[in-house]
């Protein structure tokens, strides 16, 4: 049975990817700080899932995830995801915050990739997808941590695609635009506060700016990630696919 390991998988897009990978017949290793409820829901739906709780920024989490994958004896797909960083003006981001989110958004995902590559090799190749953001293409005011750190991860992953391609390990990113999850409520609250308007006004302006005139659904972003994570993706690597309703074309 094919095995998928997913971080940030207890809600939003990560959970939607996990469920679709379950439907595709993968055994699932789910990580987030508390994946227990997500594991329970997926098992209730008939999918094979185990949870590995832990913060992606911490080395012990990557080591626990490696042990879980080794128990399955193979790995076919890896989703790199986590929660979004705080929204605040660039010059209000402290040095401590830059370091903390660099650990979570750059060092953590790359550490996990490094630990898992030998297992991909033993499995004859694999697929890796990171959830990034449209802000890597169109930096957004108030989103300095996301704009900067996701761009760093994206270029590191493009490098991984170049270096791991000869071994059949395909590495890509999915950049969401505005996808209706808990994160959007948080984002709207923060920007409403920053701009001194209501959350409804932020939502109205946002949807008016999207060519498709609506938020995306987590399942719509997940569908693209699942394609990139599956063997149906045979020849696409080193790419970032925007799933943004046409926002940042
Ligand atoms: N929604 C959007 O429109 C949008 C747009 C652009 C970019 N993004 C980015 O895409 C990613 C996913 O977004 P989403 O909307 O699906 O977010 P979400 O619903 O908030 O889900 C985030 C997931 O990451 C887990 N998580 C949080 N911190 C973690 C950590 N330190 N280590 C491991 N897991 C962690 C959360 O579970 P626990 O709380 O159990 O840890 C949860 O499962 C986020 O980084 C977000 O900023 C989202």
Coordinates of C-alpha atoms and ligand atoms in Angstrom, one line a residue:
X1 CA 0.0 0.0 0.0
X2 CA 1.3 3.5 -0.8
X3 CA 2.1 5.8 2.1
X4 CA 1.6 9.6 2.4
X5 CA 3.0 11.7 5.2
X6 CA 1.3 15.1 5.7
X7 CA 2.2 17.9 8.1
X8 CA -0.3 20.6 9.1
X9 CA -3.0 18.0 8.3
X10 CA -5.6 18.5 11.1
X11 CA -7.6 21.2 9.4
X12 CA -8.1 23.4 6.3
X13 CA -6.2 22.5 3.2
X14 CA -3.9 19.9 4.9
X15 CA -6.9 17.9 6.1
X16 CA -8.6 18.2 2.7
X17 CA -5.4 16.8 1.1
X18 CA -5.3 14.0 3.6
X19 CA -8.9 13.0 3.0
X20 CA -8.4 12.9 -0.8
X21 CA -5.2 10.9 -0.4
X22 CA -7.2 8.5 1.8
X23 CA -9.7 8.2 -1.0
X24 CA -6.9 7.4 -3.4
X25 CA -5.9 4.5 -1.2
X26 CA -2.9 5.8 0.6
X27 CA -2.1 4.9 4.2
X28 CA -1.8 8.3 6.0
X29 CA 0.6 9.6 8.6
X30 CA -0.9 12.8 9.9
X31 CA 1.0 15.5 11.7
X32 CA 0.0 18.7 13.4
X33 CA 0.4 19.9 17.0
X34 CA -2.8 17.8 17.7
X35 CA -3.9 15.5 14.9
X36 CA -6.0 13.2 17.1
X37 CA -9.5 14.5 16.0
X38 CA -8.5 14.5 12.3
X39 CA -7.2 10.9 12.6
X40 CA -10.5 9.9 14.4
X41 CA -12.6 11.5 11.6
X42 CA -10.6 9.8 8.8
X43 CA -10.7 6.4 10.5
X44 CA -14.5 6.8 10.9
X45 CA -14.6 7.4 7.1
X46 CA -12.8 4.1 6.6
X47 CA -9.2 5.4 5.8
X48 CA -6.0 4.1 7.4
X49 CA -4.5 6.9 9.4
X50 CA -2.0 7.3 12.2
X51 CA -1.2 10.6 14.0
X52 CA 2.1 12.0 15.0
X53 CA 1.7 15.1 17.2
X54 CA 4.4 17.8 17.2
X55 CA 5.5 21.2 16.1
X56 CA 7.1 21.2 12.7
X57 CA 9.7 23.6 13.9
X58 CA 11.1 21.0 16.4
X59 CA 13.7 18.4 15.4
X60 CA 11.9 15.8 17.6
X61 CA 8.8 16.1 15.4
X62 CA 10.8 15.3 12.3
X63 CA 12.5 12.3 14.0
X64 CA 9.1 11.0 15.2
X65 CA 7.7 11.3 11.7
X66 CA 10.7 9.4 10.3
X67 CA 10.1 6.6 12.8
X68 CA 6.4 6.4 11.8
X69 CA 7.2 6.3 8.1
X70 CA 9.9 3.6 8.7
X71 CA 7.2 1.4 10.4
X72 CA 5.4 1.4 7.1
X73 CA 8.7 0.6 5.4
X74 CA 8.1 3.0 2.5
X75 CA 7.0 6.5 1.6
X76 CA 5.4 7.8 -1.6
X77 CA 4.1 11.3 -0.9
X78 CA 5.0 14.1 1.4
X79 CA 2.9 17.3 2.0
X80 CA 4.7 20.1 3.8
X81 CA 2.3 22.4 5.5
X82 CA 1.7 24.3 8.8
X83 CA -0.3 27.3 10.1
X84 CA 0.3 30.8 8.8
X85 CA 2.5 33.4 10.5
X86 CA 1.1 36.5 12.2
X87 CA 0.0 39.4 10.1
X88 CA 1.7 42.7 11.0
X89 CA 3.6 45.6 9.4
X90 CA 7.1 44.6 8.3
X91 CA 9.0 46.9 10.7
X92 CA 7.0 45.6 13.7
X93 CA 8.3 42.1 13.2
X94 CA 10.9 41.4 15.9
X95 CA 14.1 39.6 15.3
X96 CA 12.9 36.8 17.6
X97 CA 9.8 36.4 15.3
X98 CA 12.0 36.3 12.2
X99 CA 14.0 33.5 13.8
X100 CA 11.0 31.6 15.2
X101 CA 9.1 31.6 11.8
X102 CA 12.3 30.8 9.9
X103 CA 12.6 27.7 12.0
X104 CA 8.9 26.7 11.3
X105 CA 8.6 27.8 7.7
X106 CA 12.1 27.0 6.2
X107 CA 14.2 24.9 8.5
X108 CA 11.4 22.6 9.7
X109 CA 10.2 21.5 6.2
X110 CA 13.7 21.2 4.8
X111 CA 14.8 19.1 7.9
X112 CA 11.9 16.7 7.3
X113 CA 12.6 16.4 3.6
X114 CA 16.3 15.7 4.3
X115 CA 15.4 12.9 6.8
X116 CA 12.8 11.3 4.5
X117 CA 14.7 11.3 1.2
X118 CA 16.4 8.0 2.0
X119 CA 13.0 6.4 2.4
X120 CA 11.8 7.9 -0.9
X121 CA 15.0 6.4 -2.5
X122 CA 14.2 2.9 -1.0
X123 CA 10.6 3.3 -2.4
X124 CA 11.9 4.0 -5.9
X125 CA 11.1 7.8 -6.0
X126 CA 8.4 10.0 -4.6
X127 CA 6.4 13.2 -4.7
X128 CA 6.7 16.2 -2.5
X129 CA 4.4 19.2 -2.3
X130 CA 4.6 22.3 -0.1
X131 CA 1.6 24.6 0.5
X132 CA 3.0 28.1 0.0
X133 CA 1.0 31.3 -0.9
X134 CA 0.1 33.7 -3.7
X135 CA 2.2 36.2 -1.6
X136 CA 5.4 34.5 -3.0
X137 CA 4.3 36.0 -6.4
X138 CA 2.5 39.2 -5.3
X139 CA 3.8 40.3 -1.8
X140 CA 1.0 41.6 0.3
X141 CA 1.2 44.5 2.8
X142 CA 1.1 43.2 6.4
X143 CA 2.3 39.7 5.3
X144 CA 6.1 40.3 5.5
X145 CA 6.8 36.9 7.2
X146 CA 4.7 35.0 4.7
X147 CA 6.0 37.0 1.6
X148 CA 9.7 36.4 2.6
X149 CA 9.9 33.0 4.3
X150 CA 7.7 31.2 1.8
X151 CA 9.8 32.7 -1.1
X152 CA 12.9 31.2 0.7
X153 CA 11.3 27.8 1.0
X154 CA 10.1 27.9 -2.6
X155 CA 13.6 28.5 -4.0
X156 CA 15.0 25.8 -1.7
X157 CA 12.4 23.4 -3.0
X158 CA 13.1 24.3 -6.6
X159 CA 16.8 23.5 -5.8
X160 CA 15.6 20.1 -4.4
X161 CA 13.6 19.5 -7.6
X162 CA 16.8 20.0 -9.6
X163 CA 19.0 17.8 -7.3
X164 CA 16.4 15.0 -6.7
X165 CA 14.9 14.8 -10.1
X166 CA 17.4 12.2 -11.4
X167 CA 16.2 9.9 -8.6
X168 CA 12.5 10.2 -9.5
X169 CA 11.6 12.5 -6.6
X170 CA 9.4 15.3 -7.9
X171 CA 9.1 18.5 -5.8
X172 CA 6.4 21.1 -6.3
X173 CA 4.4 23.8 -4.5
X174 CA 0.7 24.8 -4.4
X175 CA 0.2 28.5 -3.8
X176 CA -3.3 29.2 -2.5
X177 CA -5.0 32.5 -3.1
X178 CA -7.9 33.1 -0.7
X179 CA -9.2 29.7 0.4
X180 CA -12.1 29.6 2.9
X181 CA -10.5 28.0 6.0
X182 CA -10.0 29.1 9.6
X183 CA -6.9 31.0 8.4
X184 CA -9.1 33.3 6.3
X185 CA -11.1 34.4 9.4
X186 CA -7.8 35.1 11.2
X187 CA -6.4 37.0 8.1
X188 CA -9.6 39.1 7.8
X189 CA -9.5 39.9 11.5
X190 CA -5.9 41.0 11.4
X191 CA -6.3 43.1 8.2
X192 CA -9.6 44.7 9.5
X193 CA -7.7 45.8 12.6
X194 CA -4.8 47.0 10.6
X195 CA -6.9 49.0 8.2
X196 CA -9.6 50.2 10.7
X197 CA -12.5 48.6 8.7
X198 CA -14.9 45.7 9.4
X199 CA -14.0 42.0 8.6
X200 CA -17.0 42.0 6.2
X201 CA -15.4 44.9 4.3
X202 CA -12.1 43.1 4.0
X203 CA -14.1 40.0 2.7
X204 CA -16.0 42.2 0.2
X205 CA -12.8 43.8 -1.1
X206 CA -11.1 40.5 -1.3
X207 CA -13.8 38.7 -3.3
X208 CA -14.2 41.8 -5.6
X209 CA -10.4 41.5 -6.4
X210 CA -10.6 37.9 -7.4
X211 CA -11.4 37.3 -11.1
X212 CA -13.6 34.3 -10.1
X213 CA -15.3 36.6 -7.5
X214 CA -15.4 34.1 -4.6
X215 CA -13.2 32.4 -2.1
X216 CA -11.8 29.0 -3.1
X217 CA -12.8 25.8 -1.3
X218 CA -10.1 23.8 0.6
X219 CA -11.0 20.8 -1.7
X220 CA -10.2 22.9 -4.8
X221 CA -6.7 23.5 -3.6
X222 CA -6.4 19.9 -2.3
X223 CA -7.3 18.5 -5.7
X224 CA -4.3 20.2 -7.3
X225 CA -2.0 19.1 -4.5
X226 CA -3.2 15.5 -4.7
X227 CA -2.5 15.4 -8.5
X228 CA 1.0 16.6 -7.8
X229 CA 1.5 14.1 -5.0
X230 CA 0.3 11.1 -7.1
X231 CA 2.0 9.0 -9.8
X232 CA -0.5 10.7 -12.3
X233 CA 2.0 13.5 -12.1
X234 CA 4.8 12.1 -14.2
X235 CA 6.6 15.1 -15.6
X236 CA 5.9 18.2 -13.5
X237 CA 8.6 19.2 -11.0
X238 CA 10.1 22.4 -9.7
X239 CA 6.9 24.3 -10.2
X240 CA 4.6 26.4 -8.1
X241 CA 0.9 26.1 -9.1
X242 CA -1.3 29.0 -8.1
X243 CA -4.8 28.0 -7.0
X244 CA -6.1 31.5 -6.6
X245 CA -9.1 32.1 -8.8
X246 CA -6.9 34.1 -11.2
X247 CA -5.7 36.6 -8.5
X248 CA -2.0 36.7 -9.1
X249 CA -1.7 35.6 -12.8
Ligands
LIG1 N1 -6.4 29.8 3.5 C1 -5.8 30.6 2.7 O1 -6.5 31.4 1.9 C2 -4.3 30.7 2.5 C3 -3.8 31.6 1.6 C4 -2.4 31.6 1.4 C5 -1.6 30.8 2.2 N2 -2.2 30.0 3.2 C6 -1.3 29.2 4.0 O2 -1.5 27.8 3.7 C7 -1.3 27.0 4.9 C8 -2.6 26.2 5.2 O3 -3.6 27.1 5.3 P1 -5.1 26.7 5.9 O4 -5.9 27.8 5.6 O5 -5.4 25.3 5.5 O6 -4.7 26.8 7.5 P2 -5.4 26.1 8.8 O7 -6.8 25.7 8.5 O8 -5.1 27.1 9.8 O9 -4.5 24.8 9.0 C9 -3.2 24.9 9.5 C10 -2.8 23.5 9.9 O10 -1.4 23.5 10.3 C11 -1.3 22.9 11.6 N3 -0.2 23.6 12.3 C12 -0.2 24.9 12.8 N4 1.0 25.1 13.3 C13 1.7 24.0 13.2 C14 3.0 23.7 13.6 N5 3.8 24.5 14.2 N6 3.5 22.4 13.3 C15 2.7 21.5 12.7 N7 1.4 21.8 12.3 C16 1.0 23.0 12.6 C17 -2.7 23.1 12.3 O11 -3.0 22.2 13.3 P3 -2.6 22.3 14.8 O12 -3.3 23.5 15.3 O13 -3.2 21.0 15.4 O14 -1.1 22.3 14.9 C18 -3.6 22.9 11.0 O15 -3.7 21.5 10.8 C19 -1.0 28.0 6.0 O16 0.4 28.2 6.2 C20 -1.6 29.3 5.5 O17 -1.0 30.5 6.0 C21 -3.5 29.9 3.4

